[in-house]
Amino acid sequence: MNVIDLLRAAGPLLWVLLALSVYVVYLSAARAQALSRMGADARTLIERARAVTAESGPAAALAEVDRAAHPSPAAQVLRAGLARADRGADAAQAAMQSALLTEDARLYAGLGALGTAAQVGPLLGLLGTVIGMVRSFLVFSQTTNPTPAQLGTGISEALINTAAGLVVAIIAYVCRNALRLKADRLALQAEQVREDLPGWLTRPAPAARPAVAAAPLPEVALNFGAAR
């Protein structure tokens, strides 16, 4: 039995599973490409921004981050915090929290759809199984002595749809977990920036050096008495 025979034996529900599998592969590839663009390591930029903030202030650090044009979520959160740093640490924290929510939406986009596909795939396969078994029992009701070929049509439809549903679910589940792990790593780096930046802005001022008391001049006793 070749592929064309399998498609014919599986019935129309297999075409739905094939369309779902194409969607899963396309979405997984698109999200992997997007995360790859956002996944550049931002540690060097973060350390540079920390040093510039300590030396020249947050405005100079913001200019440094803008020049880098880094695509990572951590850089976007860092930029949002430095842009509001002139209004205080609380304003910078609020801006970074808003930027972090936006970056989370970018990082985890499409993962819910993959999770749904992983759940729907086996259900569609089960539906195909039920339809195939119903078709086999209809053969019993319509034929006194059904042949193996007549029974095999419904059974083939049931098994092929079950296998196709499981394959789609496995692909969707594996891709979703792999993409989620990468998104979690990027989100963690952005979260660390959100936690660290207020500490850069509220660093303590250097302590004043204690004044050194002037040493008292030695007393010199002068004796103007006549020498003997």
PDB file of N, CA and C in Angstrom, residues 38 42 45-46 62 65-66 69-83 95-96 98-100 102-103 106 190 193 197:
ATOM      1  N   MET A  38      16.155  37.182  18.762  1.00  0.00           N
ATOM      2  CA  MET A  38      16.136  37.836  20.075  1.00  0.00           C
ATOM      3  C   MET A  38      17.121  37.220  21.056  1.00  0.00           C
ATOM      4  N   ALA A  42      23.167  39.299  25.847  1.00  0.00           N
ATOM      5  CA  ALA A  42      23.209  40.714  26.193  1.00  0.00           C
ATOM      6  C   ALA A  42      24.085  40.996  27.410  1.00  0.00           C
ATOM      7  N   LEU A  45      26.577  43.914  26.896  1.00  0.00           N
ATOM      8  CA  LEU A  45      25.901  45.208  26.869  1.00  0.00           C
ATOM      9  C   LEU A  45      25.455  45.626  28.264  1.00  0.00           C
ATOM     10  N   ILE A  46      24.968  44.690  29.053  1.00  0.00           N
ATOM     11  CA  ILE A  46      24.514  45.016  30.408  1.00  0.00           C
ATOM     12  C   ILE A  46      25.677  45.492  31.268  1.00  0.00           C
ATOM     13  N   LEU A  62      22.075  55.192  28.461  1.00  0.00           N
ATOM     14  CA  LEU A  62      20.987  55.045  27.501  1.00  0.00           C
ATOM     15  C   LEU A  62      21.496  55.264  26.076  1.00  0.00           C
ATOM     16  N   VAL A  65      23.248  52.139  24.998  1.00  0.00           N
ATOM     17  CA  VAL A  65      22.321  51.059  24.656  1.00  0.00           C
ATOM     18  C   VAL A  65      21.659  51.327  23.310  1.00  0.00           C
ATOM     19  N   ASP A  66      21.301  52.574  23.050  1.00  0.00           N
ATOM     20  CA  ASP A  66      20.678  52.909  21.759  1.00  0.00           C
ATOM     21  C   ASP A  66      21.642  52.667  20.602  1.00  0.00           C
ATOM     22  N   ALA A  69      21.753  48.939  19.669  1.00  0.00           N
ATOM     23  CA  ALA A  69      20.567  48.412  18.965  1.00  0.00           C
ATOM     24  C   ALA A  69      20.443  46.902  19.146  1.00  0.00           C
ATOM     25  N   HIS A  70      20.587  46.447  20.377  1.00  0.00           N
ATOM     26  CA  HIS A  70      20.543  45.012  20.678  1.00  0.00           C
ATOM     27  C   HIS A  70      19.099  44.526  20.641  1.00  0.00           C
ATOM     28  N   PRO A  71      18.813  43.368  20.001  1.00  0.00           N
ATOM     29  CA  PRO A  71      17.422  42.927  19.854  1.00  0.00           C
ATOM     30  C   PRO A  71      16.881  42.111  21.025  1.00  0.00           C
ATOM     31  N   SER A  72      17.664  41.846  22.042  1.00  0.00           N
ATOM     32  CA  SER A  72      17.236  40.941  23.105  1.00  0.00           C
ATOM     33  C   SER A  72      16.213  41.620  24.011  1.00  0.00           C
ATOM     34  N   PRO A  73      15.351  40.845  24.674  1.00  0.00           N
ATOM     35  CA  PRO A  73      14.410  41.421  25.633  1.00  0.00           C
ATOM     36  C   PRO A  73      15.116  42.136  26.781  1.00  0.00           C
ATOM     37  N   ALA A  74      16.264  41.622  27.213  1.00  0.00           N
ATOM     38  CA  ALA A  74      16.991  42.277  28.295  1.00  0.00           C
ATOM     39  C   ALA A  74      17.399  43.688  27.899  1.00  0.00           C
ATOM     40  N   ALA A  75      17.821  43.878  26.654  1.00  0.00           N
ATOM     41  CA  ALA A  75      18.207  45.215  26.200  1.00  0.00           C
ATOM     42  C   ALA A  75      16.998  46.141  26.142  1.00  0.00           C
ATOM     43  N   GLN A  76      15.835  45.622  25.765  1.00  0.00           N
ATOM     44  CA  GLN A  76      14.638  46.456  25.718  1.00  0.00           C
ATOM     45  C   GLN A  76      14.216  46.887  27.117  1.00  0.00           C
ATOM     46  N   VAL A  77      14.295  45.990  28.074  1.00  0.00           N
ATOM     47  CA  VAL A  77      13.966  46.335  29.456  1.00  0.00           C
ATOM     48  C   VAL A  77      14.980  47.335  30.009  1.00  0.00           C
ATOM     49  N   LEU A  78      16.246  47.132  29.696  1.00  0.00           N
ATOM     50  CA  LEU A  78      17.295  48.056  30.134  1.00  0.00           C
ATOM     51  C   LEU A  78      17.066  49.442  29.548  1.00  0.00           C
ATOM     52  N   ARG A  79      16.714  49.506  28.279  1.00  0.00           N
ATOM     53  CA  ARG A  79      16.461  50.804  27.640  1.00  0.00           C
ATOM     54  C   ARG A  79      15.285  51.518  28.303  1.00  0.00           C
ATOM     55  N   ALA A  80      14.221  50.771  28.600  1.00  0.00           N
ATOM     56  CA  ALA A  80      13.050  51.383  29.228  1.00  0.00           C
ATOM     57  C   ALA A  80      13.389  51.938  30.602  1.00  0.00           C
ATOM     58  N   GLY A  81      14.194  51.214  31.379  1.00  0.00           N
ATOM     59  CA  GLY A  81      14.562  51.696  32.701  1.00  0.00           C
ATOM     60  C   GLY A  81      15.460  52.917  32.663  1.00  0.00           C
ATOM     61  N   LEU A  82      16.438  52.920  31.781  1.00  0.00           N
ATOM     62  CA  LEU A  82      17.355  54.060  31.687  1.00  0.00           C
ATOM     63  C   LEU A  82      16.639  55.301  31.163  1.00  0.00           C
ATOM     64  N   ALA A  83      15.628  55.121  30.313  1.00  0.00           N
ATOM     65  CA  ALA A  83      14.897  56.269  29.777  1.00  0.00           C
ATOM     66  C   ALA A  83      14.105  56.990  30.854  1.00  0.00           C
ATOM     67  N   ALA A  95       8.585  51.458  34.496  1.00  0.00           N
ATOM     68  CA  ALA A  95       8.806  51.371  33.048  1.00  0.00           C
ATOM     69  C   ALA A  95       9.367  50.007  32.665  1.00  0.00           C
ATOM     70  N   MET A  96      10.264  49.485  33.459  1.00  0.00           N
ATOM     71  CA  MET A  96      10.837  48.171  33.152  1.00  0.00           C
ATOM     72  C   MET A  96       9.805  47.061  33.301  1.00  0.00           C
ATOM     73  N   SER A  98       6.588  47.344  32.714  1.00  0.00           N
ATOM     74  CA  SER A  98       5.757  47.407  31.511  1.00  0.00           C
ATOM     75  C   SER A  98       6.490  46.820  30.307  1.00  0.00           C
ATOM     76  N   ALA A  99       7.772  47.154  30.170  1.00  0.00           N
ATOM     77  CA  ALA A  99       8.551  46.601  29.053  1.00  0.00           C
ATOM     78  C   ALA A  99       8.690  45.094  29.172  1.00  0.00           C
ATOM     79  N   LEU A 100       8.807  44.596  30.401  1.00  0.00           N
ATOM     80  CA  LEU A 100       8.951  43.153  30.606  1.00  0.00           C
ATOM     81  C   LEU A 100       7.687  42.414  30.190  1.00  0.00           C
ATOM     82  N   THR A 102       5.626  43.404  27.879  1.00  0.00           N
ATOM     83  CA  THR A 102       5.615  43.423  26.412  1.00  0.00           C
ATOM     84  C   THR A 102       6.554  42.376  25.832  1.00  0.00           C
ATOM     85  N   GLU A 103       7.735  42.252  26.425  1.00  0.00           N
ATOM     86  CA  GLU A 103       8.707  41.279  25.926  1.00  0.00           C
ATOM     87  C   GLU A 103       8.242  39.848  26.188  1.00  0.00           C
ATOM     88  N   ARG A 106       6.046  38.864  23.425  1.00  0.00           N
ATOM     89  CA  ARG A 106       6.819  38.521  22.219  1.00  0.00           C
ATOM     90  C   ARG A 106       7.481  37.152  22.346  1.00  0.00           C
ATOM     91  N   ALA A 190      16.081  39.148  31.168  1.00  0.00           N
ATOM     92  CA  ALA A 190      15.367  40.422  31.252  1.00  0.00           C
ATOM     93  C   ALA A 190      14.897  40.696  32.673  1.00  0.00           C
ATOM     94  N   VAL A 193      17.747  42.036  34.764  1.00  0.00           N
ATOM     95  CA  VAL A 193      17.993  43.459  34.504  1.00  0.00           C
ATOM     96  C   VAL A 193      17.000  44.312  35.288  1.00  0.00           C
ATOM     97  N   LEU A 197      18.803  47.041  37.913  1.00  0.00           N
ATOM     98  CA  LEU A 197      18.954  48.438  37.515  1.00  0.00           C
ATOM     99  C   LEU A 197      18.645  49.436  38.632  1.00  0.00           C
TER     100      LEU A 197
END
